[in-house]
Structures are given as structure tokens and as C-alpha cells.
Coordinates of C-alpha atoms and ligand atoms in Angstrom, one line a residue:
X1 CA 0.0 0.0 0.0
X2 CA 1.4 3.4 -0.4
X3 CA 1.1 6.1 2.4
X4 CA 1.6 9.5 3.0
X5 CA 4.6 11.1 4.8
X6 CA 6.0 14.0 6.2
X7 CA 9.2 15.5 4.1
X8 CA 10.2 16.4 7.9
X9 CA 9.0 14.4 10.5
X10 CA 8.4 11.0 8.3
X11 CA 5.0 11.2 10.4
X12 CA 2.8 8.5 8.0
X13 CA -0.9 9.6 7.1
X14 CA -2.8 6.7 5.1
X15 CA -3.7 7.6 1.2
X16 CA -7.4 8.2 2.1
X17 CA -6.6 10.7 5.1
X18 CA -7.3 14.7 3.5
X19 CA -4.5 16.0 5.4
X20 CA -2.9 18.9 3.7
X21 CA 0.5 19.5 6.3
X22 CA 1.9 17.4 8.6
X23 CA -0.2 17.0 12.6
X24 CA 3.4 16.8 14.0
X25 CA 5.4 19.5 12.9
X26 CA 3.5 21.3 10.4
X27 CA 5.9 20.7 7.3
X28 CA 4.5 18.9 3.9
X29 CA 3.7 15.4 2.6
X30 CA 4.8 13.1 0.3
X31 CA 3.5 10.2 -1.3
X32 CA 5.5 6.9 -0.5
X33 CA 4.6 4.7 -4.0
X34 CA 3.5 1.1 -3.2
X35 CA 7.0 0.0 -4.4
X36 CA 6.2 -4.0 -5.1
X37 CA 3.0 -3.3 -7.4
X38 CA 5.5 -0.5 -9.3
X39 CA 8.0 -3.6 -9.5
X40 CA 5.5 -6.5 -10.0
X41 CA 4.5 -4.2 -12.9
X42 CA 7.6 -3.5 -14.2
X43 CA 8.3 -6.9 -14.1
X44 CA 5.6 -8.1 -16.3
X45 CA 5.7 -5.2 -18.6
X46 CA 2.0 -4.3 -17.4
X47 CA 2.1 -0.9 -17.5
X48 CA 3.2 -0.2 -21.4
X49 CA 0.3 -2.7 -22.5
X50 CA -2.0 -1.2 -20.4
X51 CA -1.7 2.4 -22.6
X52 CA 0.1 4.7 -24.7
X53 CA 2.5 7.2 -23.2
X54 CA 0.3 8.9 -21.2
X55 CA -0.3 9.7 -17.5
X56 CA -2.7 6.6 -16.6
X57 CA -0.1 4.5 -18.5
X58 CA 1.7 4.5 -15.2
X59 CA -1.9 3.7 -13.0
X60 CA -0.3 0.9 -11.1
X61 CA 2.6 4.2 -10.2
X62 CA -0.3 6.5 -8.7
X63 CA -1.9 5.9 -5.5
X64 CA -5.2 5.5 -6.6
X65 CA -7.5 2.6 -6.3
X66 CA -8.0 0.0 -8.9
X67 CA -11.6 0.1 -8.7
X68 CA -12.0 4.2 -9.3
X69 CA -12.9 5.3 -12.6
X70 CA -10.3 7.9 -13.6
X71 CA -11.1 11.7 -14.2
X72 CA -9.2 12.2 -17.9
X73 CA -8.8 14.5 -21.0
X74 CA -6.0 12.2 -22.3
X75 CA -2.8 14.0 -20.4
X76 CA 0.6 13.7 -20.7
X77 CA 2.1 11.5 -23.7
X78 CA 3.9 15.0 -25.1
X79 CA 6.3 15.3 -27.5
X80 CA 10.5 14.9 -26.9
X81 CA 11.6 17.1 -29.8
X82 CA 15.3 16.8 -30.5
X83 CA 16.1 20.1 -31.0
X84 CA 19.2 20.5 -33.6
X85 CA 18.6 24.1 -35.0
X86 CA 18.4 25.6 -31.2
X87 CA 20.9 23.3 -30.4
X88 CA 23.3 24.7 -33.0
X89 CA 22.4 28.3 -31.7
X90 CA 23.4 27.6 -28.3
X91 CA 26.6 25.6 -29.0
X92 CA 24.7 22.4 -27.9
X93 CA 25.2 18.7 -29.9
X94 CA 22.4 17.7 -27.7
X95 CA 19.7 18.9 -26.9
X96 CA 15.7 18.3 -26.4
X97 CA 12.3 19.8 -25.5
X98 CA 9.7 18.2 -24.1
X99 CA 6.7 20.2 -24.8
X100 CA 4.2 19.9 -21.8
X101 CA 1.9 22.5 -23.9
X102 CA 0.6 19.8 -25.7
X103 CA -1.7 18.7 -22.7
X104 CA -5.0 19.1 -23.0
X105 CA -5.5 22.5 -21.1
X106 CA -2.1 23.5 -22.5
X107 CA 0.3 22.8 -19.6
X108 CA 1.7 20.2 -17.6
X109 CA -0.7 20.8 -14.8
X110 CA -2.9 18.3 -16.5
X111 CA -0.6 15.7 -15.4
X112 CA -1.3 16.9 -11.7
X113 CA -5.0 17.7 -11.8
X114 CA -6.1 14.2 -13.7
X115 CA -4.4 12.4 -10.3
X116 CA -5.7 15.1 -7.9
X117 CA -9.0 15.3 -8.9
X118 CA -9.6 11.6 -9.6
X119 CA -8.3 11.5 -5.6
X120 CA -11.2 14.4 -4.7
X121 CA -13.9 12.4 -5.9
X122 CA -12.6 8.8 -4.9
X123 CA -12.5 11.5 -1.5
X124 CA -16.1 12.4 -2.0
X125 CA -15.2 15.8 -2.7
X126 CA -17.5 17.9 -4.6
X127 CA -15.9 21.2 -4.5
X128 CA -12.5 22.0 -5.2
X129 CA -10.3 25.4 -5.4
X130 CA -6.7 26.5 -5.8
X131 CA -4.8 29.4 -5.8
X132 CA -3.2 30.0 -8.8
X133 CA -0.7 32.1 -11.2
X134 CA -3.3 30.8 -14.2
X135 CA -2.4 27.5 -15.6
X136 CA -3.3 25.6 -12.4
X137 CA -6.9 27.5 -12.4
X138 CA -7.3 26.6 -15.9
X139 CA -6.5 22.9 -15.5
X140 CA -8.3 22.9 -12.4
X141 CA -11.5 25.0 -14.1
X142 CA -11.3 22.1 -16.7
X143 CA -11.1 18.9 -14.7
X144 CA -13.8 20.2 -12.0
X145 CA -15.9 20.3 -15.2
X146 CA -15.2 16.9 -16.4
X147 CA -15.9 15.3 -13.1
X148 CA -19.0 17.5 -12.6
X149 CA -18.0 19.1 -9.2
X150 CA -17.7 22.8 -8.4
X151 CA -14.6 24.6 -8.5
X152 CA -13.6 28.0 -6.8
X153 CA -10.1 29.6 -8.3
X154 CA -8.3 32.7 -6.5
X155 CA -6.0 34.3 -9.0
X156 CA -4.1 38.0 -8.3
X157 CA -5.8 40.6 -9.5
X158 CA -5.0 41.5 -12.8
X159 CA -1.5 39.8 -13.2
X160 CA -2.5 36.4 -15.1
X161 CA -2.7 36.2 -18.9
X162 CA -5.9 35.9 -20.8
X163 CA -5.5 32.5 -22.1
X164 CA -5.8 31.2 -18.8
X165 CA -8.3 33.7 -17.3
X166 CA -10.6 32.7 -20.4
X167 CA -10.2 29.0 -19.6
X168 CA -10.8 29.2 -16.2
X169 CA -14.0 31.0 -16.7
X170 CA -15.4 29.1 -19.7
X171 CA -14.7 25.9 -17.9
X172 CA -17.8 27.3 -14.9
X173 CA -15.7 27.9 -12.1
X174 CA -16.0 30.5 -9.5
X175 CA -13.2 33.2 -10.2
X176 CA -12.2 35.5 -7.2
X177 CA -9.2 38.0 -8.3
X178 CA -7.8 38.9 -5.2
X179 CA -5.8 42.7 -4.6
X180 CA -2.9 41.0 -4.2
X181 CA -0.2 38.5 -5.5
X182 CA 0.2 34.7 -5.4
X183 CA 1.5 33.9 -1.9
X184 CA -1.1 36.0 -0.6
X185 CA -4.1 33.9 -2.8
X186 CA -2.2 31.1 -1.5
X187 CA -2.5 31.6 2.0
X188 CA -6.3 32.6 2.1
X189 CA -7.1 29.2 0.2
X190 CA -4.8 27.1 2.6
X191 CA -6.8 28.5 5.4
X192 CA -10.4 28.4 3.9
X193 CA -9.7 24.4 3.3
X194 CA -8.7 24.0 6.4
X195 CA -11.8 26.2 7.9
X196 CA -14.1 24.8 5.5
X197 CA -13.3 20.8 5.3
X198 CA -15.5 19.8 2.7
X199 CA -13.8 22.2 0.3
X200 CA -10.5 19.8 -1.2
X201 CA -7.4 21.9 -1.9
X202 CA -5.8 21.0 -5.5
X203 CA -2.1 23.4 -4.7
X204 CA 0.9 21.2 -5.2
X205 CA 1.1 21.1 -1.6
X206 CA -1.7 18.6 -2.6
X207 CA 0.7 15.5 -2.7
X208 CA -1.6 13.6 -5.2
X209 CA -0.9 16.4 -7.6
X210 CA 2.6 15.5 -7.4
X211 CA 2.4 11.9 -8.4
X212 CA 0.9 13.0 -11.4
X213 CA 3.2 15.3 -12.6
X214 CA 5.9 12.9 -11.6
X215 CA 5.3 11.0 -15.0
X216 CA 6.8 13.7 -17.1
X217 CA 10.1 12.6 -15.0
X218 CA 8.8 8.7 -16.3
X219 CA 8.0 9.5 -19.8
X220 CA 11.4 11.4 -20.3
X221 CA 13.2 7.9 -19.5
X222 CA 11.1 6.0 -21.9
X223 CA 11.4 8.2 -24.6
X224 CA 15.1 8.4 -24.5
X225 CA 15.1 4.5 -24.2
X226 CA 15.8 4.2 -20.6
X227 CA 19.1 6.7 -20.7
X228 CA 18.3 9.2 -18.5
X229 CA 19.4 12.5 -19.9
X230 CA 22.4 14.3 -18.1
X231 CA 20.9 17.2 -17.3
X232 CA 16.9 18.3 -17.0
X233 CA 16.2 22.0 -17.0
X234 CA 12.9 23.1 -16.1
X235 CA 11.5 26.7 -14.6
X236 CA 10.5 27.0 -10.7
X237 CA 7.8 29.1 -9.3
X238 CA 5.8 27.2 -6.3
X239 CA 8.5 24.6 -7.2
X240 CA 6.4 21.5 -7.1
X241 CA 7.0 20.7 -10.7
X242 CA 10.9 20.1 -10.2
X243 CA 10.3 17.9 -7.0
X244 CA 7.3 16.0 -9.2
X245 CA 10.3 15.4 -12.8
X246 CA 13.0 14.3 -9.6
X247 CA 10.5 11.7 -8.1
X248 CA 9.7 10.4 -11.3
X249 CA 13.7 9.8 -12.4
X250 CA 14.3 8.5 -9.0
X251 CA 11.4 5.8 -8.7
X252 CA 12.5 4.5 -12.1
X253 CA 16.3 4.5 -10.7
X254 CA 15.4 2.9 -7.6
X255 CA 13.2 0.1 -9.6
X256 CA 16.4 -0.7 -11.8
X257 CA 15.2 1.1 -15.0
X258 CA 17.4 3.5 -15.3
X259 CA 21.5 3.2 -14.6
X260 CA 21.8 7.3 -14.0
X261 CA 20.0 10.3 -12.9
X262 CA 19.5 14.0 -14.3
X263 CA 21.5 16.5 -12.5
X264 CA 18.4 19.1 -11.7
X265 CA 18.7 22.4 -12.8
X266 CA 15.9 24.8 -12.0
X267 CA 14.9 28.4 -13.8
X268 CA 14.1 31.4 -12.0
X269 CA 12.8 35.2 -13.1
X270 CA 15.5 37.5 -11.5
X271 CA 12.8 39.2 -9.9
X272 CA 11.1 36.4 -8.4
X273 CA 14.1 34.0 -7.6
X274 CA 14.3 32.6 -3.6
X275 CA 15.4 28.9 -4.5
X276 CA 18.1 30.0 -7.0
X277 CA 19.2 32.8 -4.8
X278 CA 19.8 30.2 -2.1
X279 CA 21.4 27.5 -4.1
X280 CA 23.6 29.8 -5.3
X281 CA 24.5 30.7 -1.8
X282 CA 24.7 27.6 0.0
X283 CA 21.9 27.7 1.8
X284 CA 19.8 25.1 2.5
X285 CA 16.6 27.7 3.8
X286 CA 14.8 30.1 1.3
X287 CA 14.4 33.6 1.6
X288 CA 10.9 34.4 0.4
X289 CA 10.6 37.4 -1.8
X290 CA 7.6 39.7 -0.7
X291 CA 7.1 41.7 -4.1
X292 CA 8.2 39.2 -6.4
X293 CA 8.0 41.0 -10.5
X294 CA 8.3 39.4 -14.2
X295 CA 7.2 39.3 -17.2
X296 CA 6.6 35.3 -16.8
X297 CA 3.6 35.7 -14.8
X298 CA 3.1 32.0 -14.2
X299 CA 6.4 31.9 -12.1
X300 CA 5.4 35.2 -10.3
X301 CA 5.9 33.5 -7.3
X302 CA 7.7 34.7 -3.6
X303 CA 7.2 32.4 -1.2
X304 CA 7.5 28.5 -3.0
X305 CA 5.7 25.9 -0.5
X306 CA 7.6 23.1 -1.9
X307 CA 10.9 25.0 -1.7
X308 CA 12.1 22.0 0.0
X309 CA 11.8 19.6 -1.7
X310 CA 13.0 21.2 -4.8
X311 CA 16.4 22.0 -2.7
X312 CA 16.9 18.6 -2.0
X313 CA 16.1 17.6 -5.5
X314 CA 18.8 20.0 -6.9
X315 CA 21.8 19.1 -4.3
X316 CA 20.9 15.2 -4.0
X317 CA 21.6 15.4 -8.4
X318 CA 24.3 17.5 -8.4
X319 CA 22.0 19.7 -10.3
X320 CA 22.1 23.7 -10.0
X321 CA 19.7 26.5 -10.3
X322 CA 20.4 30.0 -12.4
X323 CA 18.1 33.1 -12.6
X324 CA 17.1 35.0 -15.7
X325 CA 15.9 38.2 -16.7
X326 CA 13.0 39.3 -18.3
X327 CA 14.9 40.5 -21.3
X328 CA 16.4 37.0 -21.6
X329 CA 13.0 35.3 -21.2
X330 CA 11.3 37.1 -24.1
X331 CA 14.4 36.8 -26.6
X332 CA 14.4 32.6 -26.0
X333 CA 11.1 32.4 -26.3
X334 CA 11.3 34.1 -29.4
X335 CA 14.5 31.9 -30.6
X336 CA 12.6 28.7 -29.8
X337 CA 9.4 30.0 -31.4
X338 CA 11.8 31.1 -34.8
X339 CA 14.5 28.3 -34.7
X340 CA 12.1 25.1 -33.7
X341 CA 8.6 26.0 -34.3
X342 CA 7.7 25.6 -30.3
X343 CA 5.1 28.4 -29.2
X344 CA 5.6 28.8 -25.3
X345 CA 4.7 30.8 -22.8
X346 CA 7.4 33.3 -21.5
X347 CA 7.6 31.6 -17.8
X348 CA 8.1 28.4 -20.1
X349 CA 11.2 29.8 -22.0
X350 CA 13.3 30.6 -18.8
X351 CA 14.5 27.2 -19.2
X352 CA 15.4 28.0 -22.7
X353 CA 16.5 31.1 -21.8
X354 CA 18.6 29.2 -18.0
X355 CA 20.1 26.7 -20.7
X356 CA 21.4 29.8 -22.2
X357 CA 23.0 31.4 -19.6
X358 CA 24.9 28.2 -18.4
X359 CA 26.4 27.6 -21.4
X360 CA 27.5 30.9 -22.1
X361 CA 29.1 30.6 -18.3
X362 CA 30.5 27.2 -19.2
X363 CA 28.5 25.2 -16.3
X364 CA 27.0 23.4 -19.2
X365 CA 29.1 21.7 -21.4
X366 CA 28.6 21.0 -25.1
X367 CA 28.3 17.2 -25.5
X368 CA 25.6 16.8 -22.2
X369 CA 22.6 15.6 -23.7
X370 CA 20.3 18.2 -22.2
X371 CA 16.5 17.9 -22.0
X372 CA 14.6 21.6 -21.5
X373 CA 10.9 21.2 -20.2
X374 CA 8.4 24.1 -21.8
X375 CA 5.7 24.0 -19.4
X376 CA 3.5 26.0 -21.0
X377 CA 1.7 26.9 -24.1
X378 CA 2.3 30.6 -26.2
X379 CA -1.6 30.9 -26.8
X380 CA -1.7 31.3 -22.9
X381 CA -0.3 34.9 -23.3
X382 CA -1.0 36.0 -26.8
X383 CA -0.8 39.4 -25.4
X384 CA 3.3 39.5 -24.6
X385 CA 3.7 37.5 -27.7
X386 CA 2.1 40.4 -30.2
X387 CA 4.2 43.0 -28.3
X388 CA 7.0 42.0 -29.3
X389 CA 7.0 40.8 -32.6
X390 CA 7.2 42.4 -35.4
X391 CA 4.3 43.9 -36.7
X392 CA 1.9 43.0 -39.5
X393 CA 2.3 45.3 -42.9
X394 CA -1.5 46.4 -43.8
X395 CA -2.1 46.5 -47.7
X396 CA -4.3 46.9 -50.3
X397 CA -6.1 44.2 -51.3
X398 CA -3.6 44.4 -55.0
X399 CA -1.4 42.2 -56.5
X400 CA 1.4 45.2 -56.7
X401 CA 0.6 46.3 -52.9
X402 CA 1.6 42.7 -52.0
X403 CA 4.5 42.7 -54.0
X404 CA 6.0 46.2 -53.0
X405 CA 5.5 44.7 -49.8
X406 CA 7.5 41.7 -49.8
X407 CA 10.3 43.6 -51.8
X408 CA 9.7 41.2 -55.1
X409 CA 9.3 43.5 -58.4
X410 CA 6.0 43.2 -60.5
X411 CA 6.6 41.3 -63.2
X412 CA 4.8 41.2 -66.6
X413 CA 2.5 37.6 -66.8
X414 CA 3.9 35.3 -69.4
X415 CA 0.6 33.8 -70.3
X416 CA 2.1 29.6 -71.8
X417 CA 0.2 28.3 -74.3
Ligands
AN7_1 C1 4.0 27.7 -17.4 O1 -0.6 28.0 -12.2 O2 2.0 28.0 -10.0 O3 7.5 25.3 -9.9 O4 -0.6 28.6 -10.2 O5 2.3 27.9 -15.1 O6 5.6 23.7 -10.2 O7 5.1 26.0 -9.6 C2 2.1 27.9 -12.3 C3 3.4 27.5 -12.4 C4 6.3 26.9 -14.7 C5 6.2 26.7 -12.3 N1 5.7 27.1 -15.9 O8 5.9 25.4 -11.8 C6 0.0 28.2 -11.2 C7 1.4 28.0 -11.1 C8 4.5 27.5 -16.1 C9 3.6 27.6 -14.9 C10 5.5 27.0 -13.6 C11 4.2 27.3 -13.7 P1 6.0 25.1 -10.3

């Protein structure tokens, strides 16, 4: 059976117990996978007949029971793009994307919510909420609807992009903006779930949300044949996303799949960056940022609950963490959009833009076969992406307008008999 623990503590709550933080000391849980069914199923090869590369592909992986019928859009199963012209541009032999904007709701949140909300109803729950930067409300929005259960959302106040903000409030749910930022949303909802018991909180403090998201770490080592990349880059806000890829790699490593691990290497916005600031310094605490700013408004995030465990997932790989600035973000994302064809959204091309950085500062070397995870999908934040491109040429609706316009001359039609 699998179990819940405490990162801390190692205090052990059982899978069907709602418990959001540890009754001991208050830190957060883990999930502790039912390690023979993972092997038995590794064993007999179960799990790749069971599905395609996909989230549920790894069902005897998730701590959910056999008999509950799953909550699903068809998640996870994204692309692993080897990425030769980028990789040329950055001085790179090997390099990959894998494109989580290819999930249903358009990021890898999907991966988490199809886990998490399965868990709510298998709970009973019939009302969910989150706090969220805007991808997590629109996955959320979008899963809530597909199980049929009400869903509340508190987003900041005018600081999420459109994409998301539209799917959140096609998909029914109850939107509040709050006047303020993240961790502030954050902490009313933390409270109001605990106030309010029947209301099931889906943050990635949410451990079940975790265990989904975890397969992106599984899927990486199947696509690349079991040969775990040398490096994983992905960008860190509430930093349960690079604690979910490090679970992944190491559950495979500890059931004999894999012979090596990814060093970790986590993306920050300069203006929003406690987990890089303190790997860079040695410190094994974070220092929250209270007015955290970027453009990458998905990653807009000071105070990272699962800070934690996304330390330990950097220092245990020998991974690192680098912090980039706004400038940098928008000029990868539009190198990646222009170089591979890969629309993402900016908080999604810090890791592009990280990858960057670390070559140019020779902590990345040129032969490391480097996989970059794009979290998020460009049509999130059409907005950012118009401003600063370059802008359509109007013409009149002529042959010679066109023309002019693309600098070609006018030429007389030879009419072939
Ligand atoms: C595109 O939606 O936190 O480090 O509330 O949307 O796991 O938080 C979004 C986070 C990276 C950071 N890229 O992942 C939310 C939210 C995109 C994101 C992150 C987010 P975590």
C-alpha cells in the first residue's frame, strides 16, 4: 500500500486521510509509492500494454484505487523534440524539448490535476479550489468540469494572462481576483480548506498532484530508451514541478530502469528567484521574496511551498539552479518559437532562456545531452507574444501592394500556351 509522509518528521498519514501539512510538525507530505506493485508491474511489462505514453499509463505508479474510474482528458504522452537548430544556436550537440503545452489544457498541470482530482472524488469531494498564477486554475477549471463538481479559483488581480483567465471562466468555475499577488491567494485558500473541510485543496502542496506530474520525469526515460538525460532544466515558481520530474527519475532509478539520474537544474525570473538565490549561496533555507515581478507571470511567485523539496532535488543530483531576466526570457522564447517552431509561454522559455546562460558561463558543457521542459503553451499569453514581434504590414487588397510589400518587383505575366 502506499502512504503518506511528512518530508520532515516522516509522520505516515494513510492515502485516504485529506491532510494537507503534517499533525506533527506542520511541514508537507509526500507520497511513498506502493514499491512492489510499481515492480511487479515493471516486471511483467503491465504498464506499457496497459496504454500509450500517457499519464494513466503508469496507473499501477499513482496511489489510486483500482476500482475508481479515472477523471481524464488524455494528459501527458507529449512530445520529446530533438532540437538540432536551437541546439546549434546555443553551441549544444544535444539537446531536447519536451513540450508539456501539448496537454489538454495546454500545460503540464494536467498531469497533476487528472491524479488530484480523480483523488477528490474517490474523497467524496465535490468542490475544489486553488490558488493559482493561471495555468493551475485553468486545469483545475477544466477537470472540475469533467468530473461534474464545483470549483472555486483565487487568482491576483489583474497579473494572469488571458489564455488562462478565459479558460478558467469558460470551464464554470467561480473566479475570485484577489488585490494582491500569489502567496497572498495562496495563503487565504490554505486557510479556507482547512476552515471549510468539505472544500479539497488542489495546490501542489496537494501530494496527489505531485504523483501526477511525476510522469513527465517517467515518460522522459522512456522516450530516450531508458538513458536518462544528463541534465533536466525546467522553470521553478511554487516549485512542485521540479520535485514531481526528480520523483519520477528516481522511482525508475530505484526500480532498476534507469542506470543514472538527471543532474536538476531549476529556472528562475531574477525578480522572483528565492530557490536560486539560495542554491547559489549555499543555503539550505529560502528567503521568500515579498514583491516578487516578471514578465513570466506563471512563475510570479515569492514564497515557494515546496521549496524544500525542490532543494533537495537539486543538491541530492548535483544539479544547480540560475536566474534570468525578463529581457532574456522574451528573446528565448522568441529563438525557440523562430529556430524550432515551439510556441511557449514566457515563464516556459526561462529554461530555454537558463540553458542559455549556463552555457555561455560554461556550467553546461557542449556534449551533455540536455533535455529543457516548456511548461506552458504561447496561446496562454498572446498578449506578450504580439508585443514584441514584429508587426503585421496592412495592404491593399492588389497584386502590386503585395509585392512592393514583400520587396519582389512586379513582373509582366507570361501567359504559356
Ligand atoms: C507555465 O498556475 O503556479 O514550480 O498557479 O504555469 O511547479 O510552480 C504555475 C506554475 C512553470 C512553475 N511554468 O511550476 C499556477 C502556477 C508554467 C507555470 C511553472 C508554472 P512550479
Amino acid at each position: 500500500m502506499s502512504y503518506q509522509e511528512c518530508i520532515n518528521c516522516h509522520t505516515k498519514y494513510g492515502i485516504d486521510e485529506i491532510v494537507y501539512f503534517c499533525k506533527k510538525c506542520g511541514d508537507i507530505l509526500e507520497i511513498k509509492m506502493d514499491m512492489e506493485r510499481a515492480a511487479e508491474a515493471v516486471k511483467t511489462g503491465d504498464h506499457k500494454k496497459k496504454a500509450p505514453l500517457s499519464v494513466w499509463r503508469y496507473r499501477d505508479f499513482m496511489p489510486i484505487h483500482e476500482a475508481t474510474n479515472v477523471v481524464t482528458l488524455s494528459e501527458g504522452g507529449t512530445g520529446l523534440h530533438r532540437s538540432e537548430r536551437l541546439g546549434e544556436a546555443l553551441g549544444l550537440t544535444n539537446l531536447w524539448i519536451k513540450n508539456e503545452g501539448e496537454n489538454p489544457t495546454g500545460s503540464f498541470k494536467d498531469r497533476g490535476m487528472t491524479v488530484g482530482v480523480t483523488k477528490a472524488v474517490e474523497l467524496g469531494a465535490r468542490h475544489v479550489i486553488c490558488a493559482s498564477t493561471g495555468n493551475t486554475s485553468a486545469s483545475l477549471a477544466a477537470y472540475a468540469a469533467r468530473a461534474g463538481i464545483r470549483c472555486t479559483v483565487l487568482i491576483p488581480s489583474g497579473k494572469i494572462a488571458y489564455g488562462k483567465l478565459s479558460q478558467a471562466m469558460i470551464h464554470g468555475a467561480k473566479v475570485l481576483q484577489v488585490r494582491g499577488n500569489f502567496d497572498e491567494a495562496l495563503e487565504f485558500v490554505l486557510k479556507l480548506a482547512e476552515k471549510h473541510r468539505s472544500i479539497y485543496l488542489l495546490n501542489s502542496i496537494n501530494p496527489f498532484r505531485i504523483e501526477g506530474q511525476k510522469s513527465l520525469g517517467y515518460e522522459i526515460c522512456e522516450q530516450l530508451d531508458y538513458d536518462a538525460p544528463d541534465r533536466l532544466i525546467v522553470p521553478v515558481g511554487n516549485a512542485g514541478n521540479i520535485s514531481a520530474i526528480w520523483k519520477g527519475f528516481s522511482e525508475f532509478y530505484k526500480l532498476g530502469l534507469l542506470n543514472k539520474l538527471p543532474k536538476m537544474t531549476g529556472i528562475q525570473a531574477a525578480g522572483s528567484a528565492p530557490i536560486a538565490k539560495a542554491i547559489k549561496s549555499h543555503s539550505n533555507k529560502i528567503v521568500p521574496v515579498a514583491e516578487p515581478e516578471t514578465v513570466a507571470t506563471a512563475i510570479r511567485i515569492g514564497a515557494p511551498v515546496s521549496w524544500k523539496k525542490a532543494l533537495n532535488a537539486i543538491n541530492e543530483s548535483h544539479g544547480t539552479a540560475e536566474t534570468v531576466t525578463d529581457e532574456e526570457i522574451l528573446d528565448a522564447q522568441k529563438l525557440l518559437a523562430q529556430v524550432e517552431g515551439i510556441f511557449v509561454e514566457p515563464a516556459s522559455a526561462s529554461s530555454i532562456a537558463g540553458l542559455k546562460k549556463l552555457v555561455r558561463n560554461g556550467i553546461i558543457n557542449k556534449n551533455e545531452r540536455v533535455v529543457c521542459v516548456t511548461t506552458g503553451h504561447g496561446l496562454k499569453d498572446p498578449d506578450t507574444a504580439i508585443k514584441m514581434s514584429e508587426k503585421p504590414v496592412e495592404v491593399d487588397a492588389e497584386m502590386s501592394a503585395i509585392e512592393n510589400a514583400l520587396g519582389i518587383k512586379a513582373q509582366v505575366a507570361v501567359i504559356q500556351r
